[in-house]
Short mmCIF file of C-alpha atoms in Angstrom, two decimals:
data_model
loop_
_atom_site.label_atom_id
_atom_site.label_comp_id
_atom_site.label_asym_id
_atom_site.label_seq_id
_atom_site.Cartn_x
_atom_site.Cartn_y
_atom_site.Cartn_z
CA MET I 1 9.38 28.32 28.12
CA ALA I 2 7.25 29.39 25.16
CA VAL I 3 9.11 28.32 22.12
CA ASP I 4 7.24 27.68 18.93
CA GLU I 5 6.99 24.03 17.76
CA LYS I 6 8.44 24.96 14.46
CA VAL I 7 11.44 26.70 15.87
CA ILE I 8 12.19 23.45 17.68
CA GLN I 9 11.81 21.45 14.62
CA GLU I 10 14.05 23.92 12.64
CA ILE I 11 16.81 23.58 15.37
CA VAL I 12 16.40 19.80 15.18
CA ARG I 13 16.67 19.78 11.48
CA GLN I 14 19.83 21.98 11.67
CA ILE I 15 21.52 19.82 14.38
CA LEU I 16 21.02 16.76 12.09
CA ALA I 17 22.13 18.48 8.99
CA ALA I 18 25.20 19.70 10.56
CA LYS I 19 26.07 15.94 11.65
CA GLY I 20 25.35 14.93 8.09
CA LEU I 21 22.18 13.08 9.06
CA GLN I 22 19.04 13.13 7.43
CA SER I 23 16.26 14.60 9.34
CA ALA I 24 13.08 12.61 9.70
CA PRO I 25 9.97 14.57 8.64
CA ALA I 26 8.29 15.98 11.44
CA GLU I 27 4.97 14.36 12.02
CA PRO I 28 1.99 16.93 11.59
CA LYS I 29 -0.76 16.76 14.05
CA LYS I 30 -3.00 13.90 13.19
CA GLU I 31 -6.30 15.79 13.21
CA ALA I 32 -5.46 18.89 11.13
CA PRO I 33 -2.10 19.03 9.26
CA GLN I 34 -1.49 22.53 8.83
CA ALA I 35 -1.15 23.31 5.22
CA SER I 36 1.85 25.57 4.31
CA ASP I 37 4.56 26.00 1.57
CA GLU I 38 6.80 24.11 3.84
CA PHE I 39 4.23 21.31 4.16
CA PRO I 40 1.88 21.59 1.27
CA ILE I 41 -1.34 19.54 1.11
CA ILE I 42 -1.58 17.57 -2.16
CA PRO I 43 -4.67 16.13 -3.61
CA VAL I 44 -4.34 12.53 -4.56
CA GLY I 45 -5.56 10.70 -7.90
CA VAL I 46 -5.49 7.08 -8.36
CA SER I 47 -4.11 5.78 -11.68
CA ALA I 48 -5.65 2.63 -12.62
CA ARG I 49 -3.92 0.21 -15.24
CA HIS I 50 -3.73 1.72 -18.58
CA VAL I 51 -2.12 1.63 -21.93
CA HIS I 52 -0.37 4.31 -24.16
CA LEU I 53 0.13 3.04 -27.83
CA SER I 54 2.42 4.02 -30.61
CA ARG I 55 1.11 4.91 -34.08
CA LYS I 56 2.36 1.48 -35.24
CA ASP I 57 0.84 -0.46 -32.52
CA MET I 58 -2.55 1.44 -32.80
CA ASP I 59 -2.57 0.51 -36.60
CA THR I 60 -2.08 -3.25 -35.56
CA LEU I 61 -4.64 -3.20 -32.71
CA PHE I 62 -7.36 -1.01 -34.09
CA GLY I 63 -6.62 -0.92 -37.86
CA PRO I 64 -4.48 1.12 -40.08
CA GLY I 65 -5.00 5.04 -39.73
CA SER I 66 -7.38 4.39 -36.86
CA GLU I 67 -7.68 7.24 -34.15
CA LEU I 68 -8.29 7.30 -30.60
CA THR I 69 -11.66 8.73 -29.40
CA PRO I 70 -11.15 10.93 -26.43
CA ILE I 71 -13.95 10.56 -23.79
CA LYS I 72 -12.41 12.30 -20.78
CA PRO I 73 -9.65 15.09 -20.66
CA LEU I 74 -6.74 14.28 -18.36
CA MET I 75 -4.00 16.60 -17.15
CA GLY I 76 -1.32 17.83 -19.35
CA GLY I 77 -3.26 17.54 -22.69
CA GLN I 78 -3.76 13.71 -22.23
CA TYR I 79 -7.18 12.11 -22.39
CA ALA I 80 -8.84 8.67 -21.58
CA ALA I 81 -9.89 7.16 -24.78
CA LYS I 82 -13.08 5.11 -25.62
CA GLU I 83 -10.76 2.35 -26.86
CA GLN I 84 -9.78 -0.65 -24.55
CA VAL I 85 -7.55 -3.57 -24.90
CA THR I 86 -6.94 -6.86 -23.15
CA ILE I 87 -3.38 -7.61 -21.91
CA ILE I 88 -1.88 -10.82 -21.35
CA GLY I 89 1.27 -12.09 -19.74
CA PRO I 90 2.73 -15.66 -19.46
CA SER I 91 0.05 -16.93 -17.32
CA LEU I 92 -3.41 -18.49 -18.10
CA ARG I 93 -5.13 -15.26 -17.18
CA SER I 94 -5.62 -11.95 -18.94
CA ILE I 95 -6.92 -8.50 -17.84
CA GLU I 96 -9.59 -7.24 -20.04
CA ARG I 97 -11.09 -3.69 -20.64
CA VAL I 98 -7.83 -1.95 -20.02
CA ARG I 99 -8.21 1.80 -20.87
CA VAL I 100 -6.13 3.33 -23.70
CA LEU I 101 -4.90 6.80 -22.97
CA GLY I 102 -4.21 9.26 -25.71
CA PRO I 103 -2.59 11.14 -27.53
CA LEU I 104 -0.34 8.49 -29.32
CA ARG I 105 3.21 8.26 -28.06
CA LYS I 106 6.53 7.21 -29.55
CA GLN I 107 6.75 4.08 -27.83
CA SER I 108 3.79 1.91 -26.39
CA GLN I 109 3.55 1.62 -22.58
CA VAL I 110 1.61 -0.61 -20.46
CA GLU I 111 1.12 0.55 -16.66
CA ILE I 112 -0.16 -1.92 -14.16
CA SER I 113 -0.04 -2.50 -10.58
CA ALA I 114 1.87 -5.08 -8.49
CA THR I 115 -1.48 -6.84 -7.84
CA ASP I 116 -1.98 -7.09 -11.76
CA SER I 117 1.64 -8.33 -12.17
CA PHE I 118 0.88 -11.45 -10.01
CA VAL I 119 -2.21 -12.20 -12.08
CA LEU I 120 -0.42 -11.78 -15.36
CA LYS I 121 3.01 -13.34 -14.11
CA VAL I 122 4.99 -10.47 -15.59
CA LYS I 123 7.77 -8.68 -13.51
CA PRO I 124 7.68 -5.02 -14.55
CA PRO I 125 10.03 -2.67 -12.81
CA VAL I 126 8.87 0.40 -10.92
CA ARG I 127 9.69 3.22 -13.17
CA PRO I 128 8.76 6.77 -14.10
CA SER I 129 6.45 6.84 -17.20
CA GLY I 130 8.56 6.68 -20.55
CA ASP I 131 11.57 5.17 -18.85
CA LEU I 132 11.10 1.80 -20.61
CA LYS I 133 14.52 0.38 -21.49
CA GLY I 134 14.83 -3.13 -20.14
CA SER I 135 11.26 -3.02 -18.85
CA ALA I 136 8.93 -6.13 -18.89
CA GLY I 137 7.50 -7.72 -22.13
CA ILE I 138 3.63 -8.13 -22.39
CA THR I 139 1.05 -8.86 -25.10
CA ILE I 140 -1.78 -6.46 -26.02
CA VAL I 141 -4.85 -7.58 -27.91
CA GLY I 142 -7.28 -5.29 -29.76
CA PRO I 143 -10.10 -5.72 -31.92
CA LYS I 144 -8.02 -5.99 -35.19
CA GLY I 145 -4.70 -7.53 -34.22
CA VAL I 146 -2.15 -8.45 -31.36
CA VAL I 147 1.08 -6.74 -30.36
CA LYS I 148 3.83 -8.47 -28.54
CA LEU I 149 5.82 -5.91 -26.83
CA GLU I 150 9.42 -6.93 -25.91
CA GLU I 151 9.43 -4.11 -23.44
CA GLY I 152 7.08 -1.48 -22.16
CA CYS I 153 5.44 -2.74 -19.22
CA ILE I 154 6.04 -1.09 -15.92
CA ILE I 155 4.70 -0.23 -12.52
CA ALA I 156 4.43 3.54 -12.60
CA ASN I 157 6.50 5.22 -9.73
CA ARG I 158 4.66 7.49 -7.28
CA HIS I 159 4.85 11.07 -8.55
CA ILE I 160 3.41 14.53 -8.07
CA HIS I 161 2.50 16.70 -10.90
CA MET I 162 2.76 20.63 -10.35
CA SER I 163 3.17 23.79 -12.23
CA PRO I 164 6.46 25.77 -12.17
CA GLU I 165 4.70 28.28 -9.77
CA ASP I 166 3.71 25.43 -7.20
CA ALA I 167 7.16 24.08 -7.64
CA LYS I 168 8.83 27.52 -6.77
CA ARG I 169 6.46 28.03 -3.79
CA PHE I 170 7.26 24.78 -2.40
CA GLY I 171 11.08 24.91 -3.07
CA VAL I 172 11.24 21.84 -5.24
CA LYS I 173 12.20 21.22 -8.88
CA ASP I 174 11.48 18.82 -11.56
CA GLY I 175 12.93 15.35 -10.87
CA ASP I 176 13.17 15.80 -7.10
CA TYR I 177 11.94 13.14 -4.64
CA VAL I 178 9.78 14.02 -1.80
CA ASN I 179 7.67 11.86 0.85
CA THR I 180 4.14 12.19 1.30
CA LEU I 181 2.01 11.08 4.44
CA ALA I 182 -1.42 9.93 4.31
CA GLU I 183 -3.54 10.27 7.46
CA GLY I 184 -6.38 8.03 8.55
CA GLU I 185 -6.97 4.50 9.80
CA ARG I 186 -4.21 3.10 7.42
CA ARG I 187 -1.89 6.04 8.07
CA THR I 188 1.01 5.51 5.65
CA MET I 189 4.16 7.50 4.48
CA LEU I 190 4.99 6.96 0.87
CA TYR I 191 8.60 7.74 0.29
CA GLY I 192 10.36 8.21 -3.13
CA VAL I 193 7.70 10.35 -4.72
CA GLN I 194 8.99 11.91 -7.91
CA ILE I 195 8.33 15.59 -8.62
CA ARG I 196 7.20 16.37 -12.21
CA VAL I 197 6.89 20.00 -13.13
CA SER I 198 5.10 21.55 -16.23
CA PRO I 199 3.05 24.40 -16.98
CA GLU I 200 0.31 22.20 -18.08
CA TYR I 201 0.20 20.36 -14.90
CA THR I 202 -2.26 20.97 -11.94
CA LEU I 203 -1.32 19.97 -8.45
CA GLU I 204 -1.93 16.25 -7.95
CA MET I 205 -0.17 13.29 -6.61
CA HIS I 206 -0.66 10.17 -8.64
CA ILE I 207 -0.34 6.66 -7.12
CA ASP I 208 -1.33 3.27 -8.35
CA THR I 209 -4.19 1.23 -6.91
CA ASP I 210 -1.95 -0.74 -4.57
CA ASP I 211 -0.71 2.39 -2.85
CA ALA I 212 -4.38 3.82 -3.01
CA ASN I 213 -5.58 0.76 -1.15
CA ALA I 214 -2.72 0.70 1.35
CA ILE I 215 -3.55 4.31 2.33
CA GLY I 216 -7.25 3.73 2.53
CA PHE I 217 -7.86 6.03 -0.33
CA LYS I 218 -11.28 7.53 -0.36
CA ASP I 219 -12.57 10.33 -2.76
CA LYS I 220 -10.87 13.66 -1.89
CA THR I 221 -7.93 11.99 -0.23
CA GLU I 222 -5.05 14.24 0.36
CA VAL I 223 -1.48 13.88 1.72
CA THR I 224 1.10 16.05 3.12
CA MET I 225 4.29 16.49 1.48
CA PHE I 226 7.71 16.54 3.11
CA LYS I 227 10.80 17.71 1.46
CA ARG I 228 13.76 15.37 2.04
CA MET W 1 32.50 17.86 17.94
CA ALA W 2 32.20 14.12 18.14
CA VAL W 3 28.72 13.49 19.40
CA ASP W 4 27.10 10.05 18.68
CA GLU W 5 23.99 10.16 16.40
CA LYS W 6 21.92 8.39 18.86
CA VAL W 7 22.60 11.03 21.63
CA ILE W 8 21.44 13.76 19.36
CA GLN W 9 18.27 11.79 18.39
CA GLU W 10 17.74 11.05 22.18
CA ILE W 11 18.10 14.82 22.99
CA VAL W 12 15.82 15.58 20.04
CA ARG W 13 13.22 13.21 21.37
CA GLN W 14 13.44 14.62 24.82
CA ILE W 15 12.98 18.28 23.62
CA LEU W 16 9.87 17.32 21.78
CA ALA W 17 8.65 15.21 24.53
CA ALA W 18 9.07 18.17 26.87
CA LYS W 19 7.02 20.22 24.55
CA GLY W 20 4.28 17.63 24.35
CA LEU W 21 4.98 16.83 20.84
CA GLN W 22 5.38 13.44 19.12
CA SER W 23 8.81 12.67 17.89
CA ALA W 24 9.05 11.56 14.35
CA PRO W 25 10.85 8.33 14.08
CA ALA W 26 14.45 8.60 13.00
CA GLU W 27 15.28 7.57 9.50
CA PRO W 28 17.61 4.67 9.56
CA LYS W 29 20.38 4.49 6.92
CA LYS W 30 18.91 3.37 3.71
CA GLU W 31 21.50 0.75 2.90
CA ALA W 32 21.77 -1.19 6.12
CA PRO W 33 19.37 -0.41 9.05
CA GLN W 34 20.88 -1.42 12.34
CA ALA W 35 19.11 -4.00 13.94
CA SER W 36 18.92 -3.45 17.73
CA ASP W 37 16.37 -3.73 20.46
CA GLU W 38 15.67 -0.04 19.82
CA PHE W 39 15.05 -0.48 16.14
CA PRO W 40 14.18 -4.32 15.79
CA ILE W 41 14.11 -5.86 12.34
CA ILE W 42 10.70 -7.71 11.87
CA PRO W 43 10.19 -10.39 9.25
CA VAL W 44 6.86 -9.88 7.22
CA GLY W 45 4.30 -12.12 6.28
CA VAL W 46 1.29 -11.49 4.07
CA SER W 47 -2.20 -12.66 5.01
CA ALA W 48 -4.22 -13.34 2.01
CA ARG W 49 -8.03 -13.29 2.21
CA HIS W 50 -9.29 -15.90 4.43
CA VAL W 51 -12.21 -17.12 6.60
CA HIS W 52 -12.61 -18.34 10.25
CA LEU W 53 -15.88 -20.35 10.87
CA SER W 54 -18.00 -21.05 14.00
CA ARG W 55 -19.31 -24.58 14.48
CA LYS W 56 -22.68 -23.55 13.51
CA ASP W 57 -21.49 -22.03 10.19
CA MET W 58 -19.25 -25.05 9.45
CA ASP W 59 -22.29 -27.26 9.95
CA THR W 60 -24.21 -25.28 7.40
CA LEU W 61 -21.35 -25.01 4.93
CA PHE W 62 -19.78 -28.24 4.97
CA GLY W 63 -22.29 -30.58 6.75
CA PRO W 64 -23.34 -31.32 10.34
CA GLY W 65 -20.41 -32.38 12.43
CA SER W 66 -17.88 -31.91 9.75
CA GLU W 67 -14.39 -31.12 10.74
CA LEU W 68 -11.62 -28.95 9.20
CA THR W 69 -8.63 -30.76 7.45
CA PRO W 70 -5.36 -29.10 8.53
CA ILE W 71 -2.98 -28.78 5.74
CA LYS W 72 -0.44 -26.23 6.94
CA PRO W 73 0.29 -25.17 10.44
CA LEU W 74 0.36 -21.43 11.18
CA MET W 75 1.41 -19.55 14.22
CA GLY W 76 -0.34 -19.75 17.58
CA GLY W 77 -1.86 -23.06 17.02
CA GLN W 78 -3.89 -22.04 13.95
CA TYR W 79 -3.75 -23.87 10.60
CA ALA W 80 -4.67 -23.45 7.00
CA ALA W 81 -7.41 -25.96 6.15
CA LYS W 82 -8.03 -28.00 3.09
CA GLU W 83 -11.50 -26.40 2.99
CA GLN W 84 -12.31 -23.45 0.85
CA VAL W 85 -15.38 -21.41 0.37
CA THR W 86 -16.82 -18.61 -2.11
CA ILE W 87 -17.65 -15.31 -0.70
CA ILE W 88 -20.30 -12.93 -2.26
CA GLY W 89 -20.98 -9.39 -1.53
CA PRO W 90 -23.90 -7.18 -3.04
CA SER W 91 -22.28 -6.93 -6.50
CA LEU W 92 -22.41 -9.45 -9.38
CA ARG W 93 -18.85 -10.80 -8.70
CA SER W 94 -17.80 -13.34 -6.20
CA ILE W 95 -14.33 -14.33 -4.96
CA GLU W 96 -13.77 -18.30 -5.11
CA ARG W 97 -11.43 -20.62 -3.44
CA VAL W 98 -11.04 -18.47 -0.24
CA ARG W 99 -9.03 -20.39 2.31
CA VAL W 100 -10.67 -21.51 5.64
CA LEU W 101 -8.48 -21.17 8.79
CA GLY W 102 -8.75 -23.50 11.81
CA PRO W 103 -9.44 -24.11 14.49
CA LEU W 104 -13.15 -23.11 14.66
CA ARG W 105 -14.00 -19.98 16.49
CA LYS W 106 -16.87 -18.55 18.43
CA GLN W 107 -17.89 -16.37 15.64
CA SER W 108 -17.24 -16.58 11.83
CA GLN W 109 -14.96 -13.93 10.35
CA VAL W 110 -14.06 -12.99 6.81
CA GLU W 111 -10.66 -11.18 6.29
CA ILE W 112 -10.40 -9.42 2.94
CA SER W 113 -8.26 -6.53 1.37
CA ALA W 114 -9.72 -3.23 0.05
CA THR W 115 -9.10 -4.53 -3.42
CA ASP W 116 -11.47 -7.33 -2.71
CA SER W 117 -13.92 -5.09 -1.15
CA PHE W 118 -14.30 -3.14 -4.36
CA VAL W 119 -14.82 -6.33 -6.24
CA LEU W 120 -17.43 -7.45 -3.88
CA LYS W 121 -18.93 -4.07 -3.08
CA VAL W 122 -18.75 -4.49 0.69
CA LYS W 123 -17.38 -1.81 3.04
CA PRO W 124 -15.60 -3.74 5.89
CA PRO W 125 -13.82 -1.62 8.65
CA VAL W 126 -10.27 -1.92 9.46
CA ARG W 127 -10.28 -3.93 12.57
CA PRO W 128 -8.10 -6.12 14.69
CA SER W 129 -9.07 -9.84 14.42
CA GLY W 130 -12.15 -10.88 16.53
CA ASP W 131 -13.46 -7.18 16.98
CA LEU W 132 -16.46 -7.77 14.73
CA LYS W 133 -19.27 -5.60 16.38
CA GLY W 134 -20.84 -3.54 13.56
CA SER W 135 -18.42 -4.86 10.94
CA ALA W 136 -19.73 -5.62 7.32
CA GLY W 137 -22.20 -8.31 6.31
CA ILE W 138 -21.16 -10.90 3.55
CA THR W 139 -22.30 -14.29 2.18
CA ILE W 140 -20.36 -17.47 2.31
CA VAL W 141 -20.97 -20.35 0.02
CA GLY W 142 -19.79 -23.90 0.87
CA PRO W 143 -20.47 -27.31 -0.70
CA LYS W 144 -23.38 -28.08 1.47
CA GLY W 145 -24.89 -24.54 2.13
CA VAL W 146 -24.87 -20.78 2.46
CA VAL W 147 -24.37 -18.65 5.34
CA LYS W 148 -25.50 -15.02 5.37
CA LEU W 149 -23.37 -13.10 7.85
CA GLU W 150 -24.96 -9.86 9.28
CA GLU W 151 -21.42 -8.99 10.49
CA GLY W 152 -18.16 -10.54 10.46
CA CYS W 153 -16.39 -9.05 7.36
CA ILE W 154 -13.27 -6.91 8.13
CA ILE W 155 -10.02 -5.69 6.64
CA ALA W 156 -7.57 -6.97 9.16
CA ASN W 157 -5.31 -4.30 10.79
CA ARG W 158 -1.65 -4.17 10.36
CA HIS W 159 -0.05 -6.11 13.26
CA ILE W 160 3.02 -7.76 14.74
CA HIS W 161 3.05 -11.02 16.73
CA MET W 162 5.67 -11.48 19.22
CA SER W 163 6.69 -13.70 22.23
CA PRO W 164 6.58 -12.08 25.87
CA GLU W 165 10.38 -12.28 25.58
CA ASP W 166 10.46 -10.14 22.52
CA ALA W 167 8.04 -7.60 23.81
CA LYS W 168 10.21 -7.11 26.84
CA ARG W 169 13.37 -6.83 24.78
CA PHE W 170 11.81 -4.26 22.53
CA GLY W 171 10.14 -2.36 25.43
CA VAL W 172 6.41 -2.89 24.09
CA LYS W 173 3.30 -4.51 25.34
CA ASP W 174 0.45 -6.18 23.99
CA GLY W 175 -1.95 -3.66 22.33
CA ASP W 176 0.65 -0.97 21.82
CA TYR W 177 0.88 0.58 18.46
CA VAL W 178 4.26 1.04 16.53
CA ASN W 179 5.27 2.12 13.02
CA THR W 180 7.32 0.06 10.52
CA LEU W 181 9.42 1.09 7.79
CA ALA W 182 10.01 -0.95 4.64
CA GLU W 183 12.80 -0.27 2.50
CA GLY W 184 13.35 -0.65 -1.29
CA GLU W 185 11.99 0.95 -4.51
CA ARG W 186 8.60 1.31 -2.90
CA ARG W 187 9.95 2.78 0.43
CA THR W 188 7.03 3.04 2.77
CA MET W 189 6.32 3.68 6.52
CA LEU W 190 3.07 1.81 7.82
CA TYR W 191 1.76 3.54 10.90
CA GLY W 192 -0.60 2.13 13.44
CA VAL W 193 0.84 -1.41 13.52
CA GLN W 194 -0.76 -3.25 16.60
CA ILE W 195 1.46 -5.31 18.83
CA ARG W 196 0.05 -8.64 19.87
CA VAL W 197 1.84 -10.64 22.62
CA SER W 198 1.54 -14.41 23.26
CA PRO W 199 3.85 -17.15 24.28
CA GLU W 200 2.62 -18.99 21.28
CA TYR W 201 3.71 -16.26 18.84
CA THR W 202 6.80 -16.00 16.84
CA LEU W 203 8.08 -12.64 15.61
CA GLU W 204 6.30 -11.65 12.56
CA MET W 205 4.50 -8.62 10.99
CA HIS W 206 1.18 -9.50 9.22
CA ILE W 207 -0.11 -7.18 6.53
CA ASP W 208 -2.68 -7.84 3.81
CA THR W 209 -2.06 -8.08 0.19
CA ASP W 210 -2.76 -4.28 -0.55
CA ASP W 211 0.19 -3.20 2.01
CA ALA W 212 2.30 -5.92 0.67
CA ASN W 213 2.05 -4.70 -2.87
CA ALA W 214 2.44 -0.95 -1.77
CA ILE W 215 5.74 -1.84 0.02
CA GLY W 216 6.93 -4.10 -3.04
CA PHE W 217 6.88 -7.24 -0.94
CA LYS W 218 9.18 -9.96 -1.85
CA ASP W 219 9.97 -13.15 -0.17
CA LYS W 220 12.02 -12.48 3.01
CA THR W 221 10.93 -8.81 3.21
CA GLU W 222 11.63 -7.30 6.58
CA VAL W 223 10.87 -3.92 8.22
CA THR W 224 12.38 -1.70 10.87
CA MET W 225 10.20 -1.32 13.92
CA PHE W 226 9.83 2.20 15.46
CA LYS W 227 8.24 2.79 18.92
CA ARG W 228 6.03 5.85 18.99
#
């Protein structure tokens, strides 16, 4: 019986959907996942710990009226700045040389990994960037002053940036959640990956250093996206 | 049509098997995965970086004829020892206070995480414990001397310890590979988890600190096991 693999998978999906069950993502072939709009291949970028600053906190940390110095452009009009800070939680240890990202924002935000959170003894929630209400407090030290944030420290959620064209092609929209599979010797499926759509975005999944190490991230790591 | 969910999943599995395809694991309900012999719940333990020593290296690091001092019993007759060492790779940075595990072994072994490997600038392979041929070199410093291992540094693979009774109940055997799903805000499926069976083992999945942070490990974290 010559039935296409994809046909069977579609039948399976429909049976489960008819039963109100969630279909498990089909496993792509290990050696060569077939890139398609149904199962797109997404390049992965790793976000190391970093800080976004408000105008007010920039003034305190780097001096009144000081400006960030862009050294590397990032997606969506953001950039890595020359400026760095030290972050301190309620432990004896601090983390130095934490990169500031520009431009300035309405509210300061400190994005760290779970690994960092154990060093600093802070308990940040896993959140989308900008969703800071009730997040963890943390102290930022700059060359000109110190800022004690009551909230603003988070572990950034797993997310994929893409253009509206990509979103249309893949059949997803801003705010959707998908799953992504990383192949290799530390094969891992990351669930709950948030879709972020903007004309300024290029296609890239952003994960923190913990997820990166869990999946055995190397340069040019890619994942396969599964809609849920 | 009143068809049991498990019946459908079994049909699906058989269709895919008949096509020579690998079936994707069914997704358990998010809120309350149903513990069963088919989808057993496995407690998770996190292995921090540690060192196993040979008699010869123990002599060099802690003095001829020195013995390890057990301070905490571990599974399978192993124990955490009072003794600690410093490990150094070809970077300017070392990692101090690395726990030695006893009893002594035939060959010294240093188990670190990918995060550690970037600090030390070593490139250990992901391996089962004891599989050291061609693994990374590393230097160990003790109070009485220094050992330069030509090989012995690995990133331990994900694995599950269990008794022969558990293995029989779950339908797996020593050396099999399974997948495990961790629920929560960092929902993650870890693939390629090796089964290790011994009468001395109690049921526990061991992962390194990178995987632990990726899945959002907290005390009492459990995963659901899926046979492949």
